[in-house]
Amino acid sequence: MDVALLRHPRTKTNVNREQGTGNGERGMNTQPAILKSASENHATAMALDAATALDANWEVLFLRGVGGIVTLGGAFMLMGWAAGFSSWVGAIPNAQTMKANTSLGFTLIGVTMLLLTFRGRFAGLALKAANLATVCVGAIGLITLLEYVFGVNLRIDELLVVDFLTARDAFPGRMGVNGAICQLLASVALWILGRPGAKGSSNATVAWAGALIVGISIDALIAHFEARRSGYNWLDMMSMAVHAAFIYTLLGIAFLRVAAKASTFRWAIGRSLSFEFVSGLAVVIAVAALSYLSAAQVGQETLRMKRTREALEQIWAFRAGVDELEAVAHGDMLSGNDVFRRRWSKDGGEGAQQLRLRYKALLESITADPTRERLLEPLHEAVEGWLGFLQELASLRESGGFEEARRYFQSGSSREWRSRIDVLISELIALERAEVGAREREMYKVSERTFGLLPSGVLLSILVLSYGMVRLNLEMMAREKVAKALAMSESRLHLALDAAQIGDWDIDLVTLRANRSLRHDQIFGYIDQKPVWTYEDFLEHVHPEDRAGVDSGFRASIAGGEEWSFECRILRYGGGTGWIWGRGKCFKNENGQVESMRGVIGDITQRRAAEEEIRSLNATLEQRVRERTLKLETAMKELDAFSYSVSHDLRAPLRAIDGFSRMVIEEYSQELAQDGQRKLAVIRTEAQRMSRLIDDLLTFSRLGRAEIQSETVDMRALAQEVFNELTGRGTNGRKIQFEVQHLPVAVGAQAMIRQVWVNLIGNAIKFTRGRELAEIEVGFHLGAGGETVYSIKDNGVGFDMRHVGKLFGVFQRLHSEKEFEGTGVGLALVQRIVSRHGGRVWADAEEGRGSTFFFTLPKPSL
């Protein structure tokens, strides 16, 4: 426990700065010492001192407050002894006083606490004075204990002042055993508080000293209020005063607070288990308290029973005294002997004096209450009257003789007084016997309850403690399991880090020292791990051109408590350069201040080289792309020229062949044989088919290059319009049932989508030619992911699904041209249009029972 913390609320960064090192111990508050320039150091030191003082000042004020109270209390008692004021040295009149040595000890303890919190130029001198005062306190307590142990007087009890209240004490001026122990414990705690750098077990010692002081003093306070002498007077020697016990309690609490503030101890048991343990402890305390109260009640009832029996014995003794005195009076009356007369004479006779003493003892033994007082007063009057009767009887015996005394004795006065005495004594005996019976019954109930409570309480305590042990064992097992899982996880993590060639690190922002893995140091070129690694070591390995940026990023991360991520070049140990990446996360203490950073680091030299190579390749690739683009543009122009040639140069011969063939048929039909006319018709038909093929090829080629101008398309209206157009020139007497559902709108080039409906509806009309009633249905449904799937279903000839792969190829036909005309390009056009819109197309069919074609188009944006 560092006394510098109590004297001056500065951070360990400042201590390191003053000592010229970066390896100081950690104080109550921590801040990173990472600034390098003198101006930055000065500004940071001021900011850190201000931030740290906010928390440390509360501790200083608390300790100063306790020290001031203890100092004033001890000094006040010392002045009371010096001035001879007994009311000053005793908090309670006629109670135990605080001895002068105890007062001196309190004064020294309070002054020591004030010196330990002293700030300023003479802080070092104040610390030496505090240590000297601590030694004096310990010496007083130790010597007092030695006096008790060896039974000697070392003449320190009245060293300062003479105990003017010696009549009350067995050892004038000496503090009690418990007080001496508390002073010795306080000196040990103060000595540790005054040792710079002491922590760990020392904090535990301060905590134990404080706990023992609190326990001893609180027990003394409770004992004072309970009038339990054994609690405040150990070994039946000297007592601890009430105000001394209070001051010791305050000191113990102060030591516990300081130790707790400097300790790393934290309550690690979960809330549930803590509640169960507290509940179990409460049960045990309740059982113990009830047992104690029951035992105390038994003791009280026993004492009352004893007193009642003693009162009953005194009543019987008094009655025996009355009988004895009456017998003596008879002897005197019969014999006239002076010996008998002296024993019962009212004015000094032995019998009368003994009877009065027995009456006094009777009064002291009987518990005062209105019922008994109502009997005791008449009894006193009857006894005095009866003694007066006996005195008169003795006078008559001496003056008038036996006969006159006998006549007086046989008169009614003698029987009246004695009868009254007997009646009153009988009533007292009846009362005490009733009291004895009531006490016996009450004691039986208390004993029955006590002996019934103790086994139940012990059993309940055993059950509670057993349950607590089982729960604690279960939690320990769970923690052991978690610890094993954590160890396994850490092992896997280190294995993964090693496999990924990544090093991990943890830097203390107070000492700026880092714990790290072997791989961390190997990344920087070391074969084995360095003994010490600091932030300065890291910066020395960073390339000079990257050092400023990395350092500023580190500072900004700590200032904001944010993650730190960087990539930089490094200078490897032994020569050579490389690239690394790193990432760190800040961790804060309980005061919300950043105290450490943990992270990982990796070697990215090869990745950087690959990236550089990729950048070079990209630059070359861009040039190649430009060249290829130019070639592609040239090829596209040539393709356009070819398309123009096809559409003009190839069509001209076809038109000539078709035209001249028609002219020959028209002009020379009479001269040509039937076979010649047929062949000319075939020439015309094939020329026309060739022209259609060329048109379809040109359309197919243009669709691959045409730009799509998207717009909203009313699919239902467009499908109906296409059907009307295809059937508008007549259906050759066919019956066609065409149904269109309410279709969702689509987005795309309307001309292209129109071509899709033309080809699909046209195929449906064509392939249902052999049906008496052609049924064509256009609909939709929602597919996976909410896409809209359009469909066109017919009851035509269908096709074999084994050949579905050929369906959308160019010039691919599943039926001969004799059965159904066509070029085999229509469905290929449909697939290209749908694909260019980002959709897809497919079909499902059954030979002889019709087919269904499906396609998807993008949904309109909301």
Coordinates of N, CA and C in Angstrom, one line a residue, residues 601-682:
I601 N -1.2 -9.0 -33.8 CA -0.3 -8.5 -34.9 C 0.0 -9.6 -35.8
G602 N 0.1 -9.2 -37.1 CA 0.4 -10.2 -38.1 C 1.4 -9.7 -39.2
D603 N 2.1 -10.6 -39.8 CA 3.1 -10.3 -40.9 C 2.4 -10.3 -42.2
I604 N 2.3 -9.2 -42.9 CA 1.6 -9.1 -44.1 C 2.6 -8.7 -45.3
T605 N 3.9 -9.0 -45.1 CA 4.9 -8.7 -46.1 C 4.5 -9.4 -47.4
Q606 N 4.2 -10.7 -47.4 CA 3.9 -11.4 -48.6 C 2.6 -10.8 -49.2
R607 N 1.6 -10.5 -48.4 CA 0.4 -9.9 -48.9 C 0.6 -8.6 -49.6
R608 N 1.5 -7.8 -49.0 CA 1.8 -6.5 -49.6 C 2.5 -6.7 -50.9
A609 N 3.4 -7.6 -51.0 CA 4.1 -7.9 -52.2 C 3.1 -8.4 -53.3
A610 N 2.2 -9.3 -52.9 CA 1.2 -9.7 -53.8 C 0.3 -8.6 -54.3
E611 N -0.1 -7.7 -53.4 CA -0.9 -6.5 -53.8 C -0.2 -5.7 -54.7
E612 N 1.1 -5.5 -54.5 CA 1.9 -4.7 -55.5 C 2.0 -5.3 -56.8
E613 N 2.1 -6.6 -56.8 CA 2.1 -7.3 -58.1 C 0.8 -7.3 -58.8
I614 N -0.3 -7.3 -58.0 CA -1.6 -7.2 -58.5 C -1.9 -5.8 -59.1
R615 N -1.4 -4.8 -58.4 CA -1.5 -3.4 -58.9 C -0.8 -3.3 -60.3
S616 N 0.4 -3.9 -60.4 CA 1.2 -3.9 -61.6 C 0.4 -4.6 -62.7
L617 N -0.1 -5.8 -62.4 CA -0.9 -6.6 -63.3 C -2.2 -5.8 -63.7
N618 N -2.8 -5.1 -62.8 CA -4.0 -4.3 -63.1 C -3.7 -3.2 -64.1
A619 N -2.5 -2.6 -63.9 CA -2.2 -1.6 -64.8 C -2.0 -2.1 -66.2
T620 N -1.3 -3.3 -66.3 CA -1.1 -4.0 -67.6 C -2.5 -4.4 -68.2
L621 N -3.3 -4.9 -67.2 CA -4.6 -5.4 -67.7 C -5.5 -4.3 -68.2
E622 N -5.4 -3.1 -67.6 CA -6.2 -2.0 -68.2 C -5.8 -1.7 -69.6
Q623 N -4.5 -1.8 -69.9 CA -4.0 -1.5 -71.2 C -4.6 -2.6 -72.2
R624 N -4.5 -3.8 -71.7 CA -5.1 -4.9 -72.5 C -6.6 -4.8 -72.8
V625 N -7.3 -4.3 -71.7 CA -8.7 -4.1 -71.9 C -9.0 -3.1 -72.9
R626 N -8.2 -2.0 -72.9 CA -8.4 -0.9 -73.9 C -8.2 -1.5 -75.3
E627 N -7.1 -2.3 -75.4 CA -6.8 -2.8 -76.7 C -7.9 -3.8 -77.2
R628 N -8.4 -4.7 -76.2 CA -9.4 -5.6 -76.6 C -10.8 -4.8 -76.9
T629 N -11.0 -3.8 -76.1 CA -12.2 -3.0 -76.4 C -12.2 -2.4 -77.8
L630 N -11.0 -1.9 -78.2 CA -10.9 -1.3 -79.5 C -11.1 -2.4 -80.6
K631 N -10.6 -3.6 -80.3 CA -10.8 -4.7 -81.3 C -12.3 -5.1 -81.3
L632 N -12.9 -5.1 -80.1 CA -14.3 -5.5 -80.1 C -15.2 -4.4 -80.8
E633 N -14.8 -3.2 -80.6 CA -15.6 -2.1 -81.3 C -15.4 -2.3 -82.8
T634 N -14.2 -2.6 -83.3 CA -14.0 -2.9 -84.7 C -14.8 -4.0 -85.2
A635 N -14.8 -5.1 -84.4 CA -15.5 -6.3 -84.7 C -17.0 -6.0 -84.8
M636 N -17.5 -5.2 -83.9 CA -18.9 -4.8 -83.9 C -19.3 -4.0 -85.1
K637 N -18.4 -3.1 -85.5 CA -18.6 -2.4 -86.8 C -18.7 -3.3 -88.0
E638 N -17.7 -4.3 -88.0 CA -17.7 -5.2 -89.1 C -19.0 -6.1 -89.1
L639 N -19.4 -6.4 -87.8 CA -20.7 -7.2 -87.7 C -21.9 -6.4 -88.2
D640 N -21.9 -5.1 -87.9 CA -23.0 -4.3 -88.4 C -22.9 -4.2 -89.9
A641 N -21.7 -4.1 -90.4 CA -21.5 -4.1 -91.9 C -22.0 -5.4 -92.5
F642 N -21.7 -6.5 -91.8 CA -22.1 -7.8 -92.3 C -23.6 -7.9 -92.3
S643 N -24.2 -7.4 -91.2 CA -25.7 -7.5 -91.1 C -26.3 -6.7 -92.2
Y644 N -25.7 -5.5 -92.4 CA -26.3 -4.7 -93.5 C -26.1 -5.4 -94.8
S645 N -25.0 -6.1 -95.0 CA -24.8 -6.8 -96.3 C -25.8 -7.9 -96.4
V646 N -26.0 -8.7 -95.2 CA -27.0 -9.7 -95.3 C -28.4 -9.2 -95.6
S647 N -28.7 -8.1 -94.9 CA -30.1 -7.6 -95.1 C -30.3 -7.0 -96.5
H648 N -29.3 -6.6 -97.2 CA -29.5 -6.0 -98.5 C -28.9 -6.9 -99.6
D649 N -27.6 -7.3 -99.5 CA -27.0 -8.0 -100.6 C -27.5 -9.5 -100.7
L650 N -27.8 -10.2 -99.6 CA -28.3 -11.5 -99.7 C -29.8 -11.5 -100.0
R651 N -30.5 -10.5 -99.6 CA -32.0 -10.5 -99.9 C -32.2 -10.3 -101.4
A652 N -31.4 -9.5 -102.1 CA -31.6 -9.1 -103.5 C -31.6 -10.4 -104.4
P653 N -30.7 -11.3 -104.3 CA -30.8 -12.5 -105.1 C -32.0 -13.3 -104.7
L654 N -32.3 -13.4 -103.5 CA -33.5 -14.2 -103.1 C -34.8 -13.6 -103.7
R655 N -34.8 -12.2 -103.6 CA -36.0 -11.6 -104.2 C -36.1 -11.9 -105.8
A656 N -34.9 -11.9 -106.4 CA -34.8 -12.1 -107.8 C -35.3 -13.6 -108.1
I657 N -34.8 -14.5 -107.3 CA -35.2 -15.9 -107.6 C -36.7 -16.1 -107.4
D658 N -37.2 -15.5 -106.3 CA -38.6 -15.6 -106.1 C -39.4 -14.9 -107.2
G659 N -39.0 -13.7 -107.6 CA -39.7 -13.0 -108.6 C -39.7 -13.6 -110.0
F660 N -38.5 -14.1 -110.4 CA -38.5 -14.7 -111.7 C -39.2 -16.0 -111.7
S661 N -39.1 -16.7 -110.6 CA -39.9 -18.0 -110.5 C -41.3 -17.8 -110.6
R662 N -41.8 -16.7 -110.0 CA -43.2 -16.4 -110.1 C -43.6 -16.0 -111.6
M663 N -42.7 -15.2 -112.2 CA -43.0 -14.8 -113.6 C -43.0 -16.0 -114.5
V664 N -42.1 -16.9 -114.3 CA -42.1 -18.1 -115.2 C -43.4 -18.9 -115.0
I665 N -43.9 -19.0 -113.7 CA -45.1 -19.7 -113.5 C -46.3 -19.0 -114.2
E666 N -46.3 -17.7 -114.0 CA -47.4 -17.0 -114.6 C -47.4 -16.9 -116.1
E667 N -46.2 -16.8 -116.7 CA -46.1 -16.6 -118.2 C -46.0 -17.9 -119.0
Y668 N -45.4 -18.9 -118.4 CA -45.2 -20.1 -119.1 C -45.9 -21.3 -118.5
S669 N -46.9 -21.1 -117.7 CA -47.6 -22.2 -117.1 C -48.3 -23.2 -118.1
Q670 N -48.7 -22.7 -119.3 CA -49.3 -23.5 -120.3 C -48.3 -24.4 -120.9
E671 N -47.0 -23.9 -121.0 CA -46.0 -24.6 -121.7 C -45.3 -25.6 -120.8
L672 N -45.3 -25.3 -119.5 CA -44.6 -26.2 -118.5 C -45.5 -27.4 -118.1
A673 N -44.8 -28.5 -117.9 CA -45.5 -29.7 -117.4 C -45.8 -29.5 -116.0
Q674 N -46.7 -30.4 -115.5 CA -47.1 -30.3 -114.1 C -45.9 -30.4 -113.1
D675 N -45.0 -31.3 -113.4 CA -43.8 -31.5 -112.6 C -42.9 -30.2 -112.6
G676 N -42.8 -29.5 -113.7 CA -42.0 -28.3 -113.7 C -42.6 -27.2 -112.9
Q677 N -44.0 -27.1 -113.0 CA -44.6 -26.1 -112.2 C -44.4 -26.4 -110.7
R678 N -44.5 -27.6 -110.3 CA -44.3 -28.0 -108.9 C -42.9 -27.6 -108.4
K679 N -41.9 -27.9 -109.2 CA -40.5 -27.6 -108.8 C -40.3 -26.1 -108.7
L680 N -40.9 -25.3 -109.6 CA -40.8 -23.8 -109.5 C -41.5 -23.3 -108.2
A681 N -42.6 -24.0 -107.9 CA -43.3 -23.6 -106.6 C -42.4 -23.9 -105.4
V682 N -41.6 -25.1 -105.4 CA -40.7 -25.4 -104.4 C -39.6 -24.4 -104.3

